[in-house]
Coordinates of C-alpha atoms and ligand atoms in Angstrom, one line a residue:
M2 CA 114.2 83.8 108.7
D3 CA 112.8 81.8 105.8
R4 CA 109.6 79.9 105.6
S5 CA 108.6 77.2 108.1
G6 CA 105.9 74.7 109.0
L7 CA 104.3 74.3 112.4
F8 CA 102.6 71.3 113.9
A9 CA 101.2 70.8 117.4
M10 CA 99.2 68.1 119.1
Y11 CA 97.4 67.9 122.5
N12 CA 96.5 64.2 123.0
N13 CA 93.5 63.9 125.3
N14 CA 92.9 60.2 124.6
A15 CA 93.3 57.8 127.6
D16 CA 96.3 56.2 126.0
A17 CA 98.3 59.3 125.2
F18 CA 100.3 57.1 123.0
N19 CA 102.0 57.8 119.7
T20 CA 101.9 61.6 120.2
A21 CA 105.6 62.1 119.3
A22 CA 105.2 59.8 116.3
T23 CA 102.1 61.7 115.1
I24 CA 104.0 65.0 115.3
Y25 CA 106.9 63.3 113.4
Y26 CA 104.5 62.3 110.6
G27 CA 102.8 65.7 110.7
L28 CA 106.2 67.4 110.1
F29 CA 107.1 64.8 107.5
S30 CA 103.9 65.8 105.5
M31 CA 105.1 69.4 105.7
Q32 CA 108.7 68.8 104.7
H33 CA 108.1 70.9 101.6
R34 CA 107.9 74.0 103.9
G35 CA 111.4 73.4 105.1
M36 CA 114.2 70.9 104.7
D37 CA 117.1 72.6 106.5
A38 CA 116.2 72.1 110.2
T39 CA 113.7 70.1 112.2
G40 CA 112.7 70.2 115.9
I41 CA 110.1 68.7 118.3
C42 CA 109.5 69.5 121.9
M43 CA 107.3 67.1 123.9
N44 CA 105.6 67.5 127.2
Q45 CA 106.3 64.5 129.4
N46 CA 104.2 64.9 132.5
G47 CA 105.2 68.6 132.8
Q48 CA 108.8 68.1 131.8
F49 CA 109.9 69.2 128.4
K50 CA 112.0 66.8 126.2
Y51 CA 113.2 68.2 123.0
K52 CA 115.6 67.7 120.0
K53 CA 116.4 70.1 117.2
E54 CA 119.0 69.7 114.5
D55 CA 119.8 70.8 111.0
G56 CA 118.4 68.3 108.4
M57 CA 115.1 66.9 107.4
V58 CA 112.6 65.0 109.7
I59 CA 114.0 61.6 108.8
D60 CA 117.6 62.8 109.4
V61 CA 116.9 64.2 112.9
F62 CA 114.4 61.7 114.4
D63 CA 114.2 57.9 114.7
E64 CA 112.0 55.5 116.6
D65 CA 114.3 55.4 119.7
V66 CA 114.5 59.1 120.0
L67 CA 110.7 59.5 119.6
E68 CA 110.1 56.8 122.2
R69 CA 112.3 58.5 124.7
M70 CA 110.5 61.8 124.1
E71 CA 107.0 60.5 124.2
G72 CA 104.4 62.6 126.1
H73 CA 100.8 63.7 125.9
A74 CA 101.5 67.0 124.0
G75 CA 104.1 68.5 121.8
I76 CA 105.0 71.0 119.1
G77 CA 107.2 70.7 116.0
H78 CA 108.8 72.8 113.4
V79 CA 110.5 72.5 110.0
L80 CA 112.6 75.3 108.6
Q81 CA 113.9 76.4 105.2
C82 CA 116.8 78.7 105.9
A83 CA 119.1 80.7 103.7
A84 CA 121.7 81.0 106.5
P85 CA 124.7 78.7 106.3
D86 CA 124.2 77.3 109.8
A87 CA 120.6 76.2 109.9
R88 CA 121.0 74.6 113.3
E89 CA 121.2 78.1 114.9
Y90 CA 117.7 78.8 113.7
A91 CA 116.3 75.3 114.5
Q92 CA 113.1 75.5 116.7
P93 CA 111.2 75.2 119.0
I94 CA 113.0 77.6 121.3
V95 CA 112.7 76.1 124.8
I96 CA 113.2 78.4 127.9
R97 CA 112.9 78.2 131.6
Y98 CA 111.6 81.3 133.4
T99 CA 109.9 82.3 136.6
S100 CA 106.5 80.7 135.7
G101 CA 108.1 77.4 134.5
Q102 CA 109.0 76.1 131.0
M103 CA 107.9 77.3 127.7
A104 CA 108.5 76.2 124.1
V105 CA 107.9 78.5 121.1
A106 CA 107.8 77.8 117.4
L107 CA 107.3 80.5 114.7
N108 CA 106.4 80.6 111.1
G109 CA 107.0 84.1 109.7
G110 CA 109.2 87.1 110.3
L111 CA 109.2 90.3 112.3
I112 CA 110.4 93.6 110.8
N113 CA 111.2 95.2 114.1
T114 CA 113.5 92.5 115.4
E115 CA 116.5 94.8 115.9
E116 CA 114.4 97.3 117.8
L117 CA 112.9 94.7 120.1
R118 CA 116.3 93.0 120.6
K119 CA 118.0 96.3 121.6
E120 CA 115.2 97.1 124.0
L121 CA 115.4 93.7 125.7
E122 CA 119.2 93.7 125.8
L123 CA 119.1 97.1 127.6
Q124 CA 116.8 95.4 130.1
G125 CA 119.4 92.7 130.7
A126 CA 118.3 90.0 128.3
V127 CA 120.9 87.7 126.8
F128 CA 120.2 85.9 123.6
Q129 CA 121.7 82.7 122.4
T130 CA 120.5 83.0 118.8
S131 CA 119.5 85.7 116.3
D132 CA 116.1 84.1 115.9
D133 CA 112.8 86.0 116.0
A134 CA 111.3 83.1 118.0
E135 CA 113.8 83.6 120.8
I136 CA 112.8 87.3 121.0
I137 CA 109.2 86.4 121.2
S138 CA 109.8 83.8 123.9
V139 CA 111.7 86.4 126.0
L140 CA 108.9 89.0 125.5
I141 CA 106.2 86.5 126.6
S142 CA 108.2 85.3 129.6
R143 CA 108.7 88.9 130.8
A144 CA 105.1 89.9 130.2
R145 CA 103.9 86.7 132.0
N146 CA 105.1 88.3 135.3
H147 CA 102.4 90.9 135.0
F148 CA 99.5 88.7 134.0
E149 CA 97.7 85.7 135.5
T150 CA 97.7 83.6 132.3
I151 CA 100.0 83.1 129.4
E152 CA 97.3 84.0 126.9
E153 CA 97.1 87.5 128.5
A154 CA 100.9 87.8 128.2
I155 CA 100.7 86.8 124.5
A156 CA 97.9 89.3 123.9
D157 CA 100.0 91.9 125.6
I158 CA 103.0 91.4 123.4
M159 CA 101.2 90.9 120.1
P160 CA 100.8 94.6 119.3
K161 CA 104.7 94.9 119.7
L162 CA 105.3 92.3 117.0
K163 CA 105.4 94.0 113.6
G164 CA 105.3 91.5 110.8
G165 CA 103.6 88.4 109.6
Y166 CA 103.5 85.3 111.9
A167 CA 101.8 82.2 113.1
L168 CA 103.0 81.0 116.5
V169 CA 102.6 77.9 118.6
V170 CA 103.6 78.1 122.3
M171 CA 103.6 75.1 124.7
T172 CA 103.5 75.3 128.5
P173 CA 103.2 72.3 130.9
R174 CA 99.4 72.7 130.8
K175 CA 98.4 73.8 127.3
I176 CA 99.3 74.7 123.8
I177 CA 98.5 78.2 122.5
G178 CA 98.3 79.2 118.8
A179 CA 98.2 82.7 117.5
R180 CA 98.2 84.6 114.2
D181 CA 99.1 88.1 113.4
P182 CA 96.2 90.6 112.9
L183 CA 96.6 90.6 109.1
G184 CA 96.5 86.8 108.9
M185 CA 99.7 86.7 106.8
K186 CA 100.7 83.1 107.8
P187 CA 98.1 80.3 108.0
L188 CA 97.3 78.2 111.1
I189 CA 94.5 75.7 111.2
L190 CA 92.8 73.9 114.1
G191 CA 92.1 70.1 113.8
K192 CA 90.5 67.4 115.8
K193 CA 90.6 63.6 115.9
R194 CA 88.7 61.8 118.6
N195 CA 89.7 63.7 121.8
S196 CA 93.0 65.0 120.4
L197 CA 93.4 68.6 119.2
Y198 CA 95.9 69.9 116.6
L199 CA 97.4 73.1 115.1
S200 CA 99.0 73.0 111.7
S201 CA 100.3 75.4 109.1
E202 CA 98.6 73.3 106.4
T203 CA 95.5 71.1 106.0
C204 CA 97.4 68.6 103.9
V205 CA 98.8 67.1 107.1
Y206 CA 95.2 66.6 108.4
N207 CA 94.3 64.7 105.2
E208 CA 97.1 62.3 105.8
L209 CA 96.5 61.8 109.5
D210 CA 92.7 61.5 109.1
V211 CA 92.3 64.6 111.3
E212 CA 89.1 66.7 110.9
V213 CA 89.7 70.3 110.0
I214 CA 87.8 72.5 112.6
R215 CA 88.6 75.9 111.3
E216 CA 91.4 78.4 110.7
V217 CA 92.7 80.3 113.6
M218 CA 91.5 83.8 112.7
P219 CA 93.8 86.7 112.1
G220 CA 94.7 88.3 115.4
E221 CA 93.2 85.4 117.4
I222 CA 94.8 83.5 120.3
V223 CA 93.5 79.9 120.8
T224 CA 94.3 77.4 123.6
I225 CA 94.1 73.7 123.3
N226 CA 94.3 71.4 126.3
Q227 CA 92.4 68.9 128.4
S228 CA 89.3 71.2 128.5
G229 CA 89.2 71.5 124.7
I230 CA 89.5 74.6 122.6
K231 CA 89.3 78.1 124.0
S232 CA 89.5 81.3 121.9
F233 CA 91.1 84.0 123.9
Q234 CA 90.9 87.1 121.8
Q235 CA 90.7 88.4 118.3
I236 CA 92.2 91.6 117.2
S237 CA 89.8 92.6 114.5
E238 CA 91.4 94.6 111.7
E239 CA 89.5 95.2 108.5
K240 CA 92.5 94.7 106.2
K241 CA 93.9 91.3 105.8
A242 CA 97.1 90.2 104.0
L243 CA 97.4 86.5 103.5
C244 CA 100.7 85.7 101.8
A245 CA 99.8 85.0 98.1
Y246 CA 102.9 82.9 97.9
E247 CA 101.1 80.3 100.0
Y248 CA 98.9 79.6 96.9
I249 CA 101.8 80.0 94.4
Y250 CA 104.5 77.9 96.0
H251 CA 104.7 77.4 99.8
S252 CA 101.7 75.2 100.4
R253 CA 101.1 71.7 99.1
P254 CA 98.5 71.4 96.3
D255 CA 96.1 69.4 98.4
S256 CA 96.0 72.0 101.2
V257 CA 93.0 74.3 101.5
I258 CA 93.4 77.9 102.5
K259 CA 90.4 80.1 103.2
G260 CA 88.2 77.5 101.5
L261 CA 90.2 77.4 98.3
E262 CA 92.3 74.3 97.4
V263 CA 95.8 75.3 96.4
F264 CA 95.7 73.1 93.3
E265 CA 92.6 74.8 92.2
A266 CA 94.2 78.2 92.7
R267 CA 97.3 77.2 90.8
E268 CA 95.2 75.7 88.0
A269 CA 93.3 79.0 87.7
M270 CA 96.7 80.9 87.6
G271 CA 97.6 78.7 84.5
C272 CA 94.2 79.3 82.9
I273 CA 94.4 83.0 83.3
L274 CA 98.1 83.1 82.1
A275 CA 97.0 81.2 78.9
K276 CA 94.4 83.9 78.2
E277 CA 96.9 86.7 79.0
A278 CA 99.9 85.2 77.2
P279 CA 99.0 82.5 74.7
A280 CA 101.9 80.9 72.7
D281 CA 101.9 79.2 69.3
A282 CA 103.0 75.8 70.4
D283 CA 102.6 72.0 70.0
V284 CA 102.9 70.9 73.6
I285 CA 102.9 72.1 77.2
V286 CA 105.3 70.7 79.7
W287 CA 105.4 71.2 83.5
V288 CA 108.3 71.5 85.9
P289 CA 108.2 69.0 88.8
N290 CA 106.6 69.3 91.2
S291 CA 104.9 72.6 91.8
G292 CA 104.4 73.6 88.1
L293 CA 101.9 70.8 87.4
A294 CA 98.6 72.5 88.4
S295 CA 99.3 75.8 86.5
A296 CA 100.6 73.9 83.5
A297 CA 97.4 71.8 83.5
G298 CA 95.4 75.1 83.5
Y299 CA 97.4 76.5 80.7
A300 CA 97.1 73.4 78.6
K301 CA 93.3 73.2 79.2
V302 CA 92.7 76.8 77.9
M303 CA 95.2 76.3 75.0
N304 CA 93.6 72.9 74.2
L305 CA 97.1 71.5 73.8
P306 CA 98.6 68.2 75.2
L307 CA 100.2 68.4 78.6
E308 CA 103.3 66.3 78.6
D309 CA 105.3 64.9 81.5
A310 CA 108.6 65.6 79.9
F311 CA 110.8 66.2 82.9
I312 CA 112.1 63.4 85.1
K313 CA 113.1 64.4 88.6
N314 CA 115.4 62.2 90.8
K315 CA 113.3 61.1 93.7
F316 CA 116.3 61.2 96.0
H317 CA 117.0 64.8 95.4
C318 CA 118.0 66.6 98.7
N319 CA 119.6 69.8 99.7
K320 CA 122.9 68.4 100.8
F321 CA 124.6 68.3 97.5
I322 CA 128.3 69.1 97.1
Q323 CA 129.0 72.2 95.1
P324 CA 128.4 71.3 91.4
T325 CA 130.6 72.5 88.5
E326 CA 129.2 75.1 86.0
D327 CA 128.7 72.4 83.4
M328 CA 126.8 70.3 85.9
V329 CA 124.5 73.3 86.7
H330 CA 123.8 73.7 82.9
R331 CA 122.9 70.1 82.6
G332 CA 120.3 70.3 85.4
V333 CA 122.4 68.2 87.8
T334 CA 121.6 70.5 90.8
M335 CA 117.9 70.3 90.1
Q336 CA 118.2 66.6 89.4
L337 CA 116.2 67.1 86.2
A338 CA 116.4 65.3 82.9
V339 CA 114.2 65.5 79.8
I340 CA 112.5 62.7 77.9
K341 CA 113.5 63.5 74.4
S342 CA 110.6 61.9 72.6
R343 CA 108.2 64.3 74.3
V344 CA 109.8 67.5 73.0
Q345 CA 112.0 66.7 70.0
G346 CA 111.1 68.8 67.0
K347 CA 108.2 70.5 68.8
R348 CA 107.3 74.0 69.9
V349 CA 107.3 73.7 73.6
V350 CA 105.7 75.8 76.4
V351 CA 107.3 75.2 79.8
V352 CA 105.2 76.4 82.7
D353 CA 106.8 77.1 86.1
D354 CA 105.3 78.4 89.3
S355 CA 107.5 81.4 89.8
M356 CA 110.9 82.9 88.8
V357 CA 113.2 84.3 91.4
R358 CA 116.9 84.4 90.2
G359 CA 116.3 83.2 86.6
T360 CA 118.9 80.5 86.9
T361 CA 116.3 77.7 86.9
G362 CA 114.6 79.2 83.8
K363 CA 117.9 79.1 82.0
V364 CA 118.5 75.5 82.9
L365 CA 115.0 74.5 81.8
V366 CA 115.5 76.2 78.4
D367 CA 118.9 74.6 77.9
L368 CA 117.7 71.2 78.8
L369 CA 114.7 71.4 76.4
R370 CA 116.8 72.7 73.6
D371 CA 119.4 70.0 74.2
A372 CA 116.6 67.5 74.0
G373 CA 115.7 68.8 70.5
A374 CA 112.8 71.3 71.2
K375 CA 112.3 73.5 68.1
E376 CA 111.1 76.5 70.2
V377 CA 110.9 77.0 73.9
H378 CA 108.4 79.5 75.4
V379 CA 108.5 80.1 79.1
R380 CA 105.4 81.0 81.0
I381 CA 105.5 81.8 84.7
A382 CA 102.3 81.4 86.7
A383 CA 103.1 84.3 89.0
P384 CA 104.0 88.0 88.5
E385 CA 107.6 89.1 88.5
V386 CA 109.2 88.9 92.0
K387 CA 110.7 92.4 92.3
Y388 CA 110.8 93.1 96.0
K389 CA 112.3 91.4 99.1
C390 CA 110.0 89.7 101.6
Y391 CA 110.4 90.7 105.2
F392 CA 107.9 88.2 106.6
G393 CA 109.6 84.9 106.3
G394 CA 108.6 84.3 102.7
N395 CA 112.2 84.3 101.3
D396 CA 115.4 85.8 102.6
L397 CA 116.7 87.0 99.2
D398 CA 118.2 90.4 98.6
M399 CA 117.0 92.6 95.8
E400 CA 120.2 91.8 93.8
S401 CA 119.1 88.1 93.8
L402 CA 115.7 88.9 92.3
V403 CA 116.2 89.0 88.6
S404 CA 113.0 91.0 87.9
S405 CA 114.1 93.8 90.2
Y406 CA 116.9 94.8 87.8
K407 CA 116.1 93.3 84.4
T408 CA 113.1 93.8 82.1
D409 CA 111.1 90.7 80.9
E410 CA 112.8 91.1 77.5
Q411 CA 116.2 91.1 79.1
I412 CA 115.3 88.0 81.2
K413 CA 114.0 86.3 78.0
D414 CA 117.4 86.9 76.4
M415 CA 119.3 85.8 79.5
I416 CA 117.6 82.5 79.7
G417 CA 117.6 82.0 76.0
A418 CA 113.8 81.5 75.5
D419 CA 111.8 82.3 72.4
S420 CA 109.3 84.1 74.5
L421 CA 108.6 84.8 78.2
A422 CA 105.5 85.9 80.0
F423 CA 104.4 86.3 83.6
L424 CA 101.0 86.2 85.2
S425 CA 99.6 89.7 85.9
I426 CA 98.8 91.0 89.4
D427 CA 95.1 91.1 88.5
G428 CA 95.4 87.5 87.3
L429 CA 96.9 86.5 90.6
K430 CA 94.2 88.2 92.6
E431 CA 91.5 86.5 90.5
A432 CA 93.1 83.0 90.8
C433 CA 93.4 83.4 94.6
R434 CA 89.9 85.0 94.9
G435 CA 91.5 87.9 96.7
T436 CA 92.0 91.6 96.6
E437 CA 94.6 94.2 97.6
D438 CA 92.8 94.2 100.9
T439 CA 92.9 90.5 101.6
L440 CA 96.2 89.4 100.1
C441 CA 99.9 90.3 100.6
M442 CA 101.5 90.6 97.2
A443 CA 104.3 92.8 98.3
C444 CA 107.1 90.9 96.7
F445 CA 105.4 91.6 93.3
T446 CA 104.0 95.1 94.0
G447 CA 106.3 96.6 96.7
K448 CA 103.2 97.6 98.6
Y449 CA 104.0 96.1 102.1
P450 CA 101.0 95.5 104.4
V451 CA 103.1 96.6 107.4
E452 CA 104.9 99.9 107.3
Ligands
SF4_502 S1 106.1 89.7 100.5 FE1 105.6 87.9 99.1 S2 106.4 86.1 100.1 FE2 106.4 87.8 101.6 S3 104.4 87.5 102.8 FE3 104.0 89.0 101.1 S4 103.4 87.7 99.3 FE4 104.3 86.3 100.9

């Protein structure tokens, strides 16, 4: 499964009003984490009401639906999904079992899915989807029979889950949040008056005026309900492996992860890249939207003007009909156009956040050359993506990752740039204030944090 965003709210205010709408807005602020499917499950006096469909938050929910679902607590999920039928992977997963009802939403991916599925199928389990979240919900429901509380059941199954994940689980009486012991996927606790929240990113809290309490710690299980916050356990492992891609691309620039603002980290990536790979140029341009911070850093160190040369169609969405080859070349799929006066006759450096297939790089170079740029130098504010992510970072095979089979020089020729450079691994560590023992960088290094 690809990346996702989680948002949960337990409303302890006397007028448990607007909970569903708040979750809607929370997911809307995290739309960048997934545009393919959206789901919300609400707790209406112990009864679960839910809706999940393919599409973005505004496609799936409207005022009437939210009003009908209203309750005092709920969990929501947005999903980016490479599979053709995103609906199959829409979450939360809602099940009925011997102890009642449970809704589960997951950000991340397991690497032992097949093994767990086979084991459960041999014990008689029947699955409706091929989603990791469904496997987790079945594991919890089975473990629950042997324990007094759901937290104990989750603690029992966590060692069986190999991979990187953040989880939110709702029962009629509480919401539980959990992170894998390596802390690969973020999950943050928030508070506003008497209401308690869990979110994949702090940017949501900025918008909803929610106070950040703290991150759920790697390996920790927390409960939010009427009694407040309770930390159930923390599996303490020395090594951590926060996904470095959260800083590079997944998170919104105004989010803060482990005390470091994402914009600041990206700007540092650009600064370091400029020192590692300066280019003789007249102007720096950035690729909307995630290339801005690193381009600003690159321009600052190079002491060159940063130009807003690309125009992006505000109504861009992921439901386009198949474009022709010529349309792809002209940037139609990315809904990008270039303001000629910014680049005509100039030596241009275009800074982007990362390069995966190389197709975007080619489009950018073509667009800039068509607009009259004299030279086009491409700078990528991340190392070469050479390896597959098994933890919900991307679902791309090695054949799709251009750096896994081409050298930088070959990619430069393929995209038609005058020069091409990537940020080094050391540069990435420095910008994210991390080390090999605190960050997952496996898609760049091939050193996976889980065997
Ligand atoms: S392999 Fe890459 S995308 Fe996947 S968790 Fe690690 S750093 Fe993130």
